[in-house]
Amino acid sequence: MNFSFSPEELVAIGLSLKVALCAVVASTPVGVLVALLLARCEFWGKSLVNGLVHLPLILPPVVTGYILLLLFGRRGPLGEFLESAFGIVFAFRWTGAALAAAVMGFPFLVRAVRLSIEAVDQRLESAAGTLGARPAWVFLTVTLPLSVPGLLAGMTLMFGKALGEFGATITFVSNIPGETQTLPTAIYTYTQVPGGEEHALRLVLVSVAISLGALMLSEVFARHLARRVVAA
């Protein structure tokens, strides 16, 4: 098997990494806040919020992509507003692929962080509060550091989901080489053309290697941080 990548394959690999990283970076602050809200707060409509957060897990990805197209397309209410006000375009752009990946991977991030926050001993938070620390400072200095392993796990799961997202991406931003063609859509394209099996196999191996490397790196960080917490 020839492991010399074509320019089109390299573009697809680079675009996939950019889309997945942007999705994770942009979603992490929001995901942490939503996880904290679900883990520590009781309010009317909490079940509805939890359901909406996890809805992409049970909806067909094509349905999610179509909803994104209706909302963020050039004629959609949010898409038209963002384009006219800020010049931001999602439909049929790599930014749309990042948005689709973020939406599909968001539940994995929130669930992992929420479980990690719920595992934190609230007596530690209460002790910090009795010493005069404000709630935001308690979260930043007590809750968040103890939740880092879960945060890393959630970010890794989201990165893997974003890297492999297909249905929502191809529905929302199509499969445009050099613009929206990520690893999954490139693999799909190569399986549909004669002689494309070798190209598809190379990209499959790249996808497996990147995902496995991310999981192993996350495990190393989680173990290191767990040892530091125990030592402290």
mmCIF file with all atom_site columns, N, CA, C and O in Angstrom, residues 2-3 58 119 130 163 219:
data_model
loop_
_atom_site.group_PDB
_atom_site.id
_atom_site.type_symbol
_atom_site.label_atom_id
_atom_site.label_alt_id
_atom_site.label_comp_id
_atom_site.label_asym_id
_atom_site.label_entity_id
_atom_site.label_seq_id
_atom_site.pdbx_PDB_ins_code
_atom_site.Cartn_x
_atom_site.Cartn_y
_atom_site.Cartn_z
_atom_site.occupancy
_atom_site.B_iso_or_equiv
_atom_site.pdbx_formal_charge
_atom_site.auth_seq_id
_atom_site.auth_comp_id
_atom_site.auth_asym_id
_atom_site.auth_atom_id
_atom_site.pdbx_PDB_model_num
ATOM 1  N N  . ASN A 1 2   ? 0.539   2.204  -0.849 1.00 0.00 ? 2   ASN A N  1
ATOM 2  C CA . ASN A 1 2   ? 1.290   3.452  -0.947 1.00 0.00 ? 2   ASN A CA 1
ATOM 3  C C  . ASN A 1 2   ? 0.778   4.443  0.103  1.00 0.00 ? 2   ASN A C  1
ATOM 4  O O  . ASN A 1 2   ? -0.399  4.775  0.139  1.00 0.00 ? 2   ASN A O  1
ATOM 5  N N  . PHE A 1 3   ? 1.701   4.920  0.959  1.00 0.00 ? 3   PHE A N  1
ATOM 6  C CA . PHE A 1 3   ? 1.321   5.866  2.006  1.00 0.00 ? 3   PHE A CA 1
ATOM 7  C C  . PHE A 1 3   ? 1.667   7.308  1.635  1.00 0.00 ? 3   PHE A C  1
ATOM 8  O O  . PHE A 1 3   ? 1.815   8.162  2.494  1.00 0.00 ? 3   PHE A O  1
ATOM 9  N N  . ILE A 1 58  ? -29.848 11.371 20.058 1.00 0.00 ? 58  ILE A N  1
ATOM 10 C CA . ILE A 1 58  ? -30.897 10.458 19.624 1.00 0.00 ? 58  ILE A CA 1
ATOM 11 C C  . ILE A 1 58  ? -31.512 10.864 18.286 1.00 0.00 ? 58  ILE A C  1
ATOM 12 O O  . ILE A 1 58  ? -32.148 10.041 17.630 1.00 0.00 ? 58  ILE A O  1
ATOM 13 N N  . ALA A 1 119 ? -19.212 14.437 41.155 1.00 0.00 ? 119 ALA A N  1
ATOM 14 C CA . ALA A 1 119 ? -18.362 13.586 41.984 1.00 0.00 ? 119 ALA A CA 1
ATOM 15 C C  . ALA A 1 119 ? -17.508 14.387 42.968 1.00 0.00 ? 119 ALA A C  1
ATOM 16 O O  . ALA A 1 119 ? -16.908 13.808 43.875 1.00 0.00 ? 119 ALA A O  1
ATOM 17 N N  . THR A 1 130 ? -17.024 29.125 53.405 1.00 0.00 ? 130 THR A N  1
ATOM 18 C CA . THR A 1 130 ? -17.003 29.651 54.772 1.00 0.00 ? 130 THR A CA 1
ATOM 19 C C  . THR A 1 130 ? -15.765 30.493 55.045 1.00 0.00 ? 130 THR A C  1
ATOM 20 O O  . THR A 1 130 ? -15.758 31.309 55.977 1.00 0.00 ? 130 THR A O  1
ATOM 21 N N  . LEU A 1 163 ? -14.365 14.752 14.857 1.00 0.00 ? 163 LEU A N  1
ATOM 22 C CA . LEU A 1 163 ? -13.509 14.253 13.784 1.00 0.00 ? 163 LEU A CA 1
ATOM 23 C C  . LEU A 1 163 ? -14.256 13.281 12.872 1.00 0.00 ? 163 LEU A C  1
ATOM 24 O O  . LEU A 1 163 ? -13.993 13.220 11.669 1.00 0.00 ? 163 LEU A O  1
ATOM 25 N N  . GLU A 1 219 ? -5.762  9.980  28.510 1.00 0.00 ? 219 GLU A N  1
ATOM 26 C CA . GLU A 1 219 ? -5.563  9.068  29.637 1.00 0.00 ? 219 GLU A CA 1
ATOM 27 C C  . GLU A 1 219 ? -4.303  9.408  30.412 1.00 0.00 ? 219 GLU A C  1
ATOM 28 O O  . GLU A 1 219 ? -4.284  9.371  31.648 1.00 0.00 ? 219 GLU A O  1
#
